[in-house]
Tab-separated table of C-alpha atoms in Angstrom:
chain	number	residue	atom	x	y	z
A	1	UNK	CA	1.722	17.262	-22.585
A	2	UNK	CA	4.593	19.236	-20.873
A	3	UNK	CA	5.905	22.493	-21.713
A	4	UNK	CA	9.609	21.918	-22.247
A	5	UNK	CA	12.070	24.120	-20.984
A	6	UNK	CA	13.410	24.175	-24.750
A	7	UNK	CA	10.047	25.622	-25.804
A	8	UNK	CA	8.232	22.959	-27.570
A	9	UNK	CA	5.481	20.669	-26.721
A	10	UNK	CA	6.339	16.728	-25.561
A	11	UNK	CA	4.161	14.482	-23.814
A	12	UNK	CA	4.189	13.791	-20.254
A	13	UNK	CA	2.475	12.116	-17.381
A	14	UNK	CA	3.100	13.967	-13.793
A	15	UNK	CA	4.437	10.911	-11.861
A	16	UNK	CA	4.667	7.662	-14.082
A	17	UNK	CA	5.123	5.326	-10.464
A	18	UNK	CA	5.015	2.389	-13.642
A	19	UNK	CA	8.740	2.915	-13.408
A	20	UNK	CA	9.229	2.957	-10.132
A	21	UNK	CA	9.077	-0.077	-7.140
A	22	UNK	CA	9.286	1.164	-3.760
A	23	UNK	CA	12.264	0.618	-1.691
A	24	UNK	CA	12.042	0.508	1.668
A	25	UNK	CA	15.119	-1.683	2.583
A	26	UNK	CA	17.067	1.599	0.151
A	27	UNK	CA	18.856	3.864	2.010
A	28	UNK	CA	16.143	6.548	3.797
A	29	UNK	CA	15.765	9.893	3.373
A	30	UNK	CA	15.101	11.445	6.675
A	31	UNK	CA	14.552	14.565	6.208
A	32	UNK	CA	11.420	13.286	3.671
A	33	UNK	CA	9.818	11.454	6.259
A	34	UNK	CA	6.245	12.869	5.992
A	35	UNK	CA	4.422	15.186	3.301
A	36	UNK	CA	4.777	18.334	5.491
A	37	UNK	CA	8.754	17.868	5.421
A	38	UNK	CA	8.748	17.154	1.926
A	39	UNK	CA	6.884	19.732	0.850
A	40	UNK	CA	9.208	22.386	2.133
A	41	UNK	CA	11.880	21.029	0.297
A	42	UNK	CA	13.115	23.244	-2.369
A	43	UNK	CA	13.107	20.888	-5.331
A	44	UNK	CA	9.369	20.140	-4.449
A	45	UNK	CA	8.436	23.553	-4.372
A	46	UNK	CA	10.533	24.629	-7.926
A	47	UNK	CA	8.552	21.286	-9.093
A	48	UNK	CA	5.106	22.636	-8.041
A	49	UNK	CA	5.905	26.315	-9.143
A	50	UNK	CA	6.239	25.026	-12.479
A	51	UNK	CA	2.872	23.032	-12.498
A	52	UNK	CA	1.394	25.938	-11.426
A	53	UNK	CA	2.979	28.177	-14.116
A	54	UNK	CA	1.842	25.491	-16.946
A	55	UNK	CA	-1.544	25.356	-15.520
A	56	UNK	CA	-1.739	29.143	-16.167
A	57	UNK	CA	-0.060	29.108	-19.443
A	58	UNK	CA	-2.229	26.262	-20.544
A	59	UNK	CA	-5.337	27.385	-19.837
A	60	UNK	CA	-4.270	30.806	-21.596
A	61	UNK	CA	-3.897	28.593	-24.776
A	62	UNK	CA	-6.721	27.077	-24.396
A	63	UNK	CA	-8.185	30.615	-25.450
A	64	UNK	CA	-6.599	31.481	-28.064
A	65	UNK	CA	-8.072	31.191	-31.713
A	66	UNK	CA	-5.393	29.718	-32.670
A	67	UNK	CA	-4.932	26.119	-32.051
A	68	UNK	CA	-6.129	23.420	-33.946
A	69	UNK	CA	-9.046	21.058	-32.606
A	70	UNK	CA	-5.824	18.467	-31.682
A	71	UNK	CA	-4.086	20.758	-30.167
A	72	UNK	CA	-7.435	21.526	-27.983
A	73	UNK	CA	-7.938	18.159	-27.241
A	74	UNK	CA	-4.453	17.418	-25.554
A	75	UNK	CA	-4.703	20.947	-23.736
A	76	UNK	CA	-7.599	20.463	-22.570
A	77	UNK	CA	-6.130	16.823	-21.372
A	78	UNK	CA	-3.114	18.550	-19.639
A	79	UNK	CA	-5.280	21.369	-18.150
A	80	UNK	CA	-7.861	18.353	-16.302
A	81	UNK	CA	-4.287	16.636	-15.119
A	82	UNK	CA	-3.299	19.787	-13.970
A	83	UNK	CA	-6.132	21.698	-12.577
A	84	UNK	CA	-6.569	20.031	-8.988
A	85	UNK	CA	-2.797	20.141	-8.440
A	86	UNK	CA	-2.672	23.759	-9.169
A	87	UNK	CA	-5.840	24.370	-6.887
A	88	UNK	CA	-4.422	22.143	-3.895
A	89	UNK	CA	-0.570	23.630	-4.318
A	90	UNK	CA	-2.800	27.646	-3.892
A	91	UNK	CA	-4.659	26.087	-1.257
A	92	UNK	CA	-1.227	25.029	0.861
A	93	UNK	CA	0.041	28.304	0.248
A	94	UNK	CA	-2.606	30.258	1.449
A	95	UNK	CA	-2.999	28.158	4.722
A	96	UNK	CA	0.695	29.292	5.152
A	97	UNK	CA	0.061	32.824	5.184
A	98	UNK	CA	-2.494	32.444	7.464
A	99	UNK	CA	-0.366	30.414	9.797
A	100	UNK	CA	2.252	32.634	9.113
A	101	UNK	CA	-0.205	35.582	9.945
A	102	UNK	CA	-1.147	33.700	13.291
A	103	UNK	CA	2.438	33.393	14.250
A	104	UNK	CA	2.832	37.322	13.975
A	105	UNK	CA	-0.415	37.165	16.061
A	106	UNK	CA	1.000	35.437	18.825
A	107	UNK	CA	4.020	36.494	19.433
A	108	UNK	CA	2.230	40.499	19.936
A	109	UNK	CA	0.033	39.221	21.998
A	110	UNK	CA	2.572	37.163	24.389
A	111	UNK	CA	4.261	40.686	24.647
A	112	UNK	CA	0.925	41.983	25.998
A	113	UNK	CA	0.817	39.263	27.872
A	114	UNK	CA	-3.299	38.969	26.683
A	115	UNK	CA	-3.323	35.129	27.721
A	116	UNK	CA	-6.881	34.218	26.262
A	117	UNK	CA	-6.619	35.527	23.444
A	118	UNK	CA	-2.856	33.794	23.041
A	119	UNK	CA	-4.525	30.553	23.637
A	120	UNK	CA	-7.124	30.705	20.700
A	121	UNK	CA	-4.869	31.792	18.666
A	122	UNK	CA	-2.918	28.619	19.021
A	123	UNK	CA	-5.494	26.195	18.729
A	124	UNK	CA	-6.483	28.053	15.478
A	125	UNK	CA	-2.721	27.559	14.292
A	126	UNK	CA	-2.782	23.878	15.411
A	127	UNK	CA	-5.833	23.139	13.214
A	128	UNK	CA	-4.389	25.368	10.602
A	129	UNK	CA	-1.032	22.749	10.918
A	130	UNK	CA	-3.708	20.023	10.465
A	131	UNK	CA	-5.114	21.025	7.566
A	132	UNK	CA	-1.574	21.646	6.106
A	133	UNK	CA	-0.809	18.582	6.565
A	134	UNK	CA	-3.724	17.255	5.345
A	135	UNK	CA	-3.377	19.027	2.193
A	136	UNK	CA	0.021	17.733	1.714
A	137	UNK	CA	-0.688	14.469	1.641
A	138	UNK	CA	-3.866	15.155	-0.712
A	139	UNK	CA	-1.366	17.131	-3.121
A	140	UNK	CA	0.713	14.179	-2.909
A	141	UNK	CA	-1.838	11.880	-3.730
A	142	UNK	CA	-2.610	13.565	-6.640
A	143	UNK	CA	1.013	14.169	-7.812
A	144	UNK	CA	1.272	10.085	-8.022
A	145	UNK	CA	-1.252	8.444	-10.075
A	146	UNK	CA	-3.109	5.034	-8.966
A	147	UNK	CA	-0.977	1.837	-9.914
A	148	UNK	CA	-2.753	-0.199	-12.805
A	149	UNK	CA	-3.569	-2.912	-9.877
A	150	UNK	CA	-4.936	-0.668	-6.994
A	151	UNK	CA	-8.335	-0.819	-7.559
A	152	UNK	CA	-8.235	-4.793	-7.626
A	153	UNK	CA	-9.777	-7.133	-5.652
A	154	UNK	CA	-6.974	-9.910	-4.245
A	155	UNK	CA	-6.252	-13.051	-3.290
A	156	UNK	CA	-4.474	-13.262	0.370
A	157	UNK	CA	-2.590	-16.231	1.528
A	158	UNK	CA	-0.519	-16.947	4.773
A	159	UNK	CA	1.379	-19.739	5.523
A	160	UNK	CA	2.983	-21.076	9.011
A	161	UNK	CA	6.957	-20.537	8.918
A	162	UNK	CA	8.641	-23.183	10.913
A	163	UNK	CA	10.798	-23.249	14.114
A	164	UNK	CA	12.177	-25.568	17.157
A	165	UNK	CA	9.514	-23.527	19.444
A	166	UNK	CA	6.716	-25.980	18.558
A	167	UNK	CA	3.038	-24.606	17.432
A	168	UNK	CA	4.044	-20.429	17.907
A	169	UNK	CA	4.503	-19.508	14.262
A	170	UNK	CA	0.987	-21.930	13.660
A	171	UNK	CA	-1.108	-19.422	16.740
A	172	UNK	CA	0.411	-16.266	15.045
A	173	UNK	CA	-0.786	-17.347	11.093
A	174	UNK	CA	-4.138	-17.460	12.833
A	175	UNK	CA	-4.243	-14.467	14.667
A	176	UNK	CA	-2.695	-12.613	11.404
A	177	UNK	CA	-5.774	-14.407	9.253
A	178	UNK	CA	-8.077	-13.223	11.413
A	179	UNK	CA	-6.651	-9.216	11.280
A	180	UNK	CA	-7.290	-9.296	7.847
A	181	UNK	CA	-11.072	-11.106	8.512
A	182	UNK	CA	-10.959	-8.531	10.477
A	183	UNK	CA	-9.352	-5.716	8.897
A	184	UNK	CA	-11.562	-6.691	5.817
A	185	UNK	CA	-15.067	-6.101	8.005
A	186	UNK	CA	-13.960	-2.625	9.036
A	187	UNK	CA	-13.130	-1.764	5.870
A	188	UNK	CA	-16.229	-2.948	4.594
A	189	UNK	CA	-14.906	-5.257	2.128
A	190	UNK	CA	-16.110	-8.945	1.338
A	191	UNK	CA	-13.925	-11.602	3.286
A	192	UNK	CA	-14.588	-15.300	1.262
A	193	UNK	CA	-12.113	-17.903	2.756
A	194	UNK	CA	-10.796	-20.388	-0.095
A	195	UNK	CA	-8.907	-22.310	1.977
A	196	UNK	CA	-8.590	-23.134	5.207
A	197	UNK	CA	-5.950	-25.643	6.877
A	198	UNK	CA	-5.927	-26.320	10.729
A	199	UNK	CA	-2.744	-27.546	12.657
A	200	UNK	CA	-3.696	-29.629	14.927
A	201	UNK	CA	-3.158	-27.475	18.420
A	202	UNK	CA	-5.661	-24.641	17.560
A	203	UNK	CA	-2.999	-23.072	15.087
A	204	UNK	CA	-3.450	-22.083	11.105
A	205	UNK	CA	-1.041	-23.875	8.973
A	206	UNK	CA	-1.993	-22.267	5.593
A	207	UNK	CA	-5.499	-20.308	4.388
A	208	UNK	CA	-6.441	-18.260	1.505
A	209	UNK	CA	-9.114	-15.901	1.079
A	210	UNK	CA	-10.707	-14.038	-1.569
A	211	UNK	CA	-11.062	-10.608	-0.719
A	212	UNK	CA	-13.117	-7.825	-2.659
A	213	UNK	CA	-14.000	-3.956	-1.955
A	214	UNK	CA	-12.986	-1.109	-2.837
A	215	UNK	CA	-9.063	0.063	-3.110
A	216	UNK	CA	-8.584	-3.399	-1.837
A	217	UNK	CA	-4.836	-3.889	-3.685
A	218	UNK	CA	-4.104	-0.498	-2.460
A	219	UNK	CA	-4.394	-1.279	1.230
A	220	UNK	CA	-2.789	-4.783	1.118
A	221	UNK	CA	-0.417	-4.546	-1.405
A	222	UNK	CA	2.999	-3.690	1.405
A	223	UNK	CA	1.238	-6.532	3.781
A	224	UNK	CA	3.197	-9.068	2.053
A	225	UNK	CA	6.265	-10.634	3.016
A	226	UNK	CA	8.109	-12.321	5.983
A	227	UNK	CA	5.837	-11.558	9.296
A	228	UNK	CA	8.263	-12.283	12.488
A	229	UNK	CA	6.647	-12.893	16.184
A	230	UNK	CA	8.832	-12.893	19.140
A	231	UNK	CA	6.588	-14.330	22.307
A	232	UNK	CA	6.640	-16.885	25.521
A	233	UNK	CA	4.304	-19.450	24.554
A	234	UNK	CA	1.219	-19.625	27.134
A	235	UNK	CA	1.397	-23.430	27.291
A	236	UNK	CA	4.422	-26.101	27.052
A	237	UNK	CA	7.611	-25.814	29.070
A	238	UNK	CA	9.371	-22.786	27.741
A	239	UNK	CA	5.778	-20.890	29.642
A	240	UNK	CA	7.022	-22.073	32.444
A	241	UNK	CA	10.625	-21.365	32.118
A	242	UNK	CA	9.658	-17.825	30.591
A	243	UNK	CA	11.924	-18.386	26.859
A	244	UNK	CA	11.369	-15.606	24.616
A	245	UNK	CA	10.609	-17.562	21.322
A	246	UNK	CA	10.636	-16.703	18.018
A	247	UNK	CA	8.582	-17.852	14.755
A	248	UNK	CA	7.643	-16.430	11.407
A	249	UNK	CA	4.783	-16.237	8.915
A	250	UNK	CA	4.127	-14.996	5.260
A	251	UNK	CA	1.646	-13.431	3.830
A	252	UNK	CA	1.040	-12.917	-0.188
A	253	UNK	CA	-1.117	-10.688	-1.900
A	254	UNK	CA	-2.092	-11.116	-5.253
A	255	UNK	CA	-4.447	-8.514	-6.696
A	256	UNK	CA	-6.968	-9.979	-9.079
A	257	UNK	CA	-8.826	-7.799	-11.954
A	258	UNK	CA	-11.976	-8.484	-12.590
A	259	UNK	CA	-10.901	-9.760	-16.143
A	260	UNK	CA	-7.947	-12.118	-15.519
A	261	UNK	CA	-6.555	-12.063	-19.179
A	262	UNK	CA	-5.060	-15.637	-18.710
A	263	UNK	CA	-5.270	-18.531	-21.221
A	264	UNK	CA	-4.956	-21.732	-18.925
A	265	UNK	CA	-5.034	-24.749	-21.372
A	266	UNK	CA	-6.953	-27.754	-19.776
A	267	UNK	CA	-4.116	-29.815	-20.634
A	268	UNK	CA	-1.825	-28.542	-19.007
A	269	UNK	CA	-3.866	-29.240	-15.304
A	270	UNK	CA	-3.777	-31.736	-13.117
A	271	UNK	CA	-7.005	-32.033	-11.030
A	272	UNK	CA	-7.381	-34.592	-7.526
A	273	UNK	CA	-10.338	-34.301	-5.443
A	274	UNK	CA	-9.955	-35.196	-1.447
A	275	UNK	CA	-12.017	-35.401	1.316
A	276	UNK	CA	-11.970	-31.455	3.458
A	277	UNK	CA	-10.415	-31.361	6.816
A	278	UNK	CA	-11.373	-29.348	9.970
A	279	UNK	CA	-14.999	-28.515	10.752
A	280	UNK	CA	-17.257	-27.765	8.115
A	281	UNK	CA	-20.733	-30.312	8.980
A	282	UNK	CA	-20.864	-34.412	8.338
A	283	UNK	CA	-20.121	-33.665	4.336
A	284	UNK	CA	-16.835	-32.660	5.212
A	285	UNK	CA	-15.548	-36.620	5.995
A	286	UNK	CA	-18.316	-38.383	3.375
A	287	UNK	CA	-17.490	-36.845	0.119
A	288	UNK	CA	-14.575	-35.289	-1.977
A	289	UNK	CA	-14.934	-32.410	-2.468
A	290	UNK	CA	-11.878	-30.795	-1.897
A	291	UNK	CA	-10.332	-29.519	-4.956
A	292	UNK	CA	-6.563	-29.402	-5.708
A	293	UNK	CA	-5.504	-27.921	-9.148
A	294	UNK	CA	-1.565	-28.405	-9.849
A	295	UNK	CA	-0.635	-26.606	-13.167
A	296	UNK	CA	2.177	-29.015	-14.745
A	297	UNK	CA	4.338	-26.303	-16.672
A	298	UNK	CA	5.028	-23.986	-13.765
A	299	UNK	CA	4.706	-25.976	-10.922
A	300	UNK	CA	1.629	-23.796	-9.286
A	301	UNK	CA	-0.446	-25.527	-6.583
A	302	UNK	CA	-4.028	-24.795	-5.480
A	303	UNK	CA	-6.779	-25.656	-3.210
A	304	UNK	CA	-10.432	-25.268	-2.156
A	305	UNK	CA	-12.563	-27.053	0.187
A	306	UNK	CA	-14.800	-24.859	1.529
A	307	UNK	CA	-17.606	-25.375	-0.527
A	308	UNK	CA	-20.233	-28.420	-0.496
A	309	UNK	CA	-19.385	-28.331	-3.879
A	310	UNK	CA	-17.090	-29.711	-5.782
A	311	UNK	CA	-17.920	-27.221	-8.741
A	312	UNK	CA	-18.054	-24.624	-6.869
A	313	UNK	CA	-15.032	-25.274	-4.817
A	314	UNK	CA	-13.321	-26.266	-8.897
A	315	UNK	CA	-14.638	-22.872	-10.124
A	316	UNK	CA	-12.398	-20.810	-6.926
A	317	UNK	CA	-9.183	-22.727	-7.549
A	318	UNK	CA	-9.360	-21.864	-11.221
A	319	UNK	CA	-10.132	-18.708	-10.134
A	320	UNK	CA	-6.983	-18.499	-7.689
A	321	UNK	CA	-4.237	-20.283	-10.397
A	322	UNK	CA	-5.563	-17.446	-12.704
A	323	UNK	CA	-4.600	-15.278	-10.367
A	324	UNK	CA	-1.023	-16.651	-9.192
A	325	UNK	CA	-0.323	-17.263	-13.058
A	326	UNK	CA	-1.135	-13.185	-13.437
A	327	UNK	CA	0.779	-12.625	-10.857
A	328	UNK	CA	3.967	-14.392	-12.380
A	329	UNK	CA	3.497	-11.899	-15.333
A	330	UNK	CA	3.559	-8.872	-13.030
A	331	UNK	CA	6.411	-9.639	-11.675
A	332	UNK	CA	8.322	-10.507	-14.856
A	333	UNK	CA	7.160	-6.597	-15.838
A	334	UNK	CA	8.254	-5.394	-12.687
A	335	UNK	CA	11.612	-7.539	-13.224
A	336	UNK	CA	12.608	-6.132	-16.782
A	337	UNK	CA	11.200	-2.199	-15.631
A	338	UNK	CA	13.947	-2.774	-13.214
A	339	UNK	CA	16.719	-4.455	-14.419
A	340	UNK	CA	19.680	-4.266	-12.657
A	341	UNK	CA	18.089	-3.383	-9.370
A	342	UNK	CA	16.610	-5.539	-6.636
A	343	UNK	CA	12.828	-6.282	-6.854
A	344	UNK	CA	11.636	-5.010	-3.744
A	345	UNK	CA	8.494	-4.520	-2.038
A	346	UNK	CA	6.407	-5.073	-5.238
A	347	UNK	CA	7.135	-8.230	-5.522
A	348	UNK	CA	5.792	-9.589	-2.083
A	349	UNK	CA	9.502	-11.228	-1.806
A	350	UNK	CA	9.644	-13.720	0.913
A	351	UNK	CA	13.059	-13.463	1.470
A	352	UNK	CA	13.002	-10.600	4.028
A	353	UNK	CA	11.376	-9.604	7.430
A	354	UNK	CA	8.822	-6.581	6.557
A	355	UNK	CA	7.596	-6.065	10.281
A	356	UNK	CA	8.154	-7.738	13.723
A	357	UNK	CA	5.532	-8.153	16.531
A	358	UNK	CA	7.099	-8.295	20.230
A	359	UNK	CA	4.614	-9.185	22.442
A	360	UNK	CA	7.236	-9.368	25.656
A	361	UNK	CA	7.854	-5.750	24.957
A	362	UNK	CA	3.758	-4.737	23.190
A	363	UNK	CA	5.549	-3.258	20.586
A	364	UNK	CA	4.696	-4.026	16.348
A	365	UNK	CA	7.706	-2.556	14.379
A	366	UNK	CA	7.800	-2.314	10.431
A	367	UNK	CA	11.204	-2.529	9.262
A	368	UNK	CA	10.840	-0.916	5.961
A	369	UNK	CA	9.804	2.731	7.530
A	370	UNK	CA	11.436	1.967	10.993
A	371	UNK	CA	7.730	2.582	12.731
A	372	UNK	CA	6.935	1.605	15.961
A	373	UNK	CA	3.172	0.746	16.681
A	374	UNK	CA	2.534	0.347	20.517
A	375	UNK	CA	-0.007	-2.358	21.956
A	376	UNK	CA	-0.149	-5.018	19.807
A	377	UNK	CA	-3.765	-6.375	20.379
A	378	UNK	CA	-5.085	-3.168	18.978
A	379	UNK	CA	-3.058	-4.001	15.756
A	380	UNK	CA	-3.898	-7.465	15.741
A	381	UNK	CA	-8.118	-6.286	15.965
A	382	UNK	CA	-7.486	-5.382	12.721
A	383	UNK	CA	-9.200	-1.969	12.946
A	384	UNK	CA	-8.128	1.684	13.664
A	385	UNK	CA	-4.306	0.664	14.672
A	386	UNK	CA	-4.029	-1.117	11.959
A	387	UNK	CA	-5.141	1.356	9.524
A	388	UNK	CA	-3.452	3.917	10.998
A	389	UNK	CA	-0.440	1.691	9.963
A	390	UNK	CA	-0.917	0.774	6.743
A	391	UNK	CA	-1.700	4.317	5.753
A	392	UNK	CA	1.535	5.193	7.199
A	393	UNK	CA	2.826	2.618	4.271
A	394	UNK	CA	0.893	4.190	1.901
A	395	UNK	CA	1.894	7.941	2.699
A	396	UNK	CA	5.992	6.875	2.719
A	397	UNK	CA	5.559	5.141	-0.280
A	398	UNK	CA	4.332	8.285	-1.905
A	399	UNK	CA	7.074	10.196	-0.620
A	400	UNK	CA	9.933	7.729	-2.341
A	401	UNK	CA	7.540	8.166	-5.351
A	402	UNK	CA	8.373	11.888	-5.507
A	403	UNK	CA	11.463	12.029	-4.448
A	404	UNK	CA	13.116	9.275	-6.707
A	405	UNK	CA	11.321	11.418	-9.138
A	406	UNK	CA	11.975	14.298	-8.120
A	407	UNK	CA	15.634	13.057	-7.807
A	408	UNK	CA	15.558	11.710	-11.832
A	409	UNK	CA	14.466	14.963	-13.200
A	410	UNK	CA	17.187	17.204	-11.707
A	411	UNK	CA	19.628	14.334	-13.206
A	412	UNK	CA	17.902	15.137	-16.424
A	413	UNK	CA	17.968	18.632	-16.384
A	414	UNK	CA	21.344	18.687	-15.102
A	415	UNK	CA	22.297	17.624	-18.697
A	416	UNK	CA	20.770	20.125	-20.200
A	417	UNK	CA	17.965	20.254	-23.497
């Protein structure tokens, strides 16, 4: 519950993100570009004063003799929602007047001209600014609840875009498939390949993999779209005449809950077996047991041959139509939550670049935040780089979060009770 400026008691979540799908491609609010910027803004701060003032009230009510065991009960809910917001918003503050005190600190002590001591004091305020910022993007955290997919495991699929330049955009599917084998590993996650289709000059043309771990949706979820590579092939006759060219890739990302609430009537399947391609052991050219699963009413195609199996490899492609047919219903949410406006980044829409990789110039640039990410085989490892750029994601996404909501209540409040 809320305490309404009106004076009575309505319910209320802090952030409800349910309503809200990133926009990246939107128009950008610069001056929001980190927690640290966006926590000085004024509407933030009135925001977090008045958290802070409910905490206090609430907790006040919460010992009083008055209230009825309901009336406990939703207090005490509010007071739990509220509690570590309050405690990290008092926490930001005081590191303030610290740094604040620091700053007073230094600038006596560059009058004395007492260069030592000037110098600790700095690094103390630089690791105070640290922890600032640290605690912004903590506070943040907290102010916008978990999606309902987050925690999921997913399903990750890229696919070879075409172009005149030959095998380039089949090389960069498998270098991208193997940053998120990668990626998975230093994450610590589980990395099971579905499916796994060669082109024929050491390229990828398609592969899926199953991967599980924790916050695994929450990581991936802004990796899908339209991947663009601009290179000069190593081999072929462009190498040699040093053409720049340029290919594309998509990935998808479907989360998948551990209970996939999705009724697939047997009917409605269509189910070949074929022998697996690529290396895999003798089995691979002797028997079928490649699995491909079409589901008639939608359209939805699936395959798995990397098991000996033909159960087993059955069992995954169920597993993986479940998941695409869930993933339909998402985005039919996402679409009415929306209406009139564009699904965007939520969606995994193909239709736009999210992020470009320019080898000529060793620079990895994601459109949707306009970040630059020098050295591209640090990216491409699939470890640190990587990470540091996908929390980067994660942290702007926040921001939009809060500030579309942020943006929504002042339009609300603007029309009065």
């Amino acid at each position: 519950v809320g305490l309404h400026k009106c004076g009575f008691w309505r319910p209320k979540s802090l952030l409800d993100t349910s309503r809200f799908t990133l926009s990246f491609n939107s128009r950008h609010r610069k001056k929001h570009q980190d927690s640290r910027a966006l926590w000085k803004h004024e509407a933030v701060q009135k925001y977090l004063e008045t958290l802070s003032k409910e905490y206090q009230q609430v907790s006040r009510l919460l010992n009083a003799d008055s209230i009825n065991d309901f009336e406990q009960r939703t207090l005490r809910k509010r007071c739990a929602d509220l509690s570590p917001i309050a405690a990290a918003f008092q926490e930001i503050k005081e590191a303030e007047r610290e740094g604040q005190e620091l700053e007073a600190m230094c600038r006596e002590l560059d009058s004395r001209d007492e260069k030592q001591l000037l110098e600790l004091a700095l690094e103390e305020k630089e690791t105070l600014d640290k922890k600032i910022n640290m605690l912004c993007r903590k506070l943040f955290q907290l102010l916008v609840p978990k999606e309902k997919y987050d925690r999921s495991h997913v399903i990750l699929e890229v696919t070879a875009g075409r172009t005149t330049g030959g095998d380039i955009c089949q090389q960069f599917t498998k270098e991208m498939f193997e940053m998120y084998q990668n990626y998975a590993d230093y994450k610590s996650w589980t990395f099971d390949i579905v499916n796994y289709t060669p082109a024929e000059i050491g390229g990828l043309h398609h592969a899926a993999a199953h991967i599980s771990g924790d916050d695994v949706y929450r990581h991936l979820k802004y990796e899908g779209g339209t991947h663009r590579v601009q290179r000069i092939p190593e081999t072929g006759l462009s190498s040699r005449m040093q053409r720049i060219h340029t290919g594309t890739m998509s990935v998808i990302v479907l989360p998948q809950p551990e209970e996939v609430d999705v009724k697939v009537d047997p009917k409605d399947l269509r189910i070949d077996t074929f022998r697996a391609k690529g290396a895999g052991g003798q089995h691979v050219n002797k028997t079928d047991s490649a699995v491909r699963i079409v589901h008639l009413p939608t359209g939805l195609a699936v395959e798995c041959q990397q098991e000996r199996s033909q159960l087993l490899n059955k069992e995954i492609a169920l597993r993986t139509l479940r998941a695409k047919l869930y993933q339909q219903v998402i985005e039919k949410q996402l679409s009415q939550e929306q209406s009139a406006r564009k699904l965007q980044l939520g969606t995994r829409a193909q239709s736009e670049r999210i992020r470009t990789y320019n080898f000529t110039q060793d620079r990895v640039t994601d459109h949707r935040i306009s970040y630059d990410a020098r050295n591209i085989k640090e990216i491409l490892s699939g470890k640190e780089a990587l990470d540091k750029l996908i929390n980067r994601l994660l942290e702007f996404a926040e921001i939009e979060a809060v500030t579309e909501y942020l943006e929504n209540l002042q339009a609300l409040e603007g029309g009065g009770c």
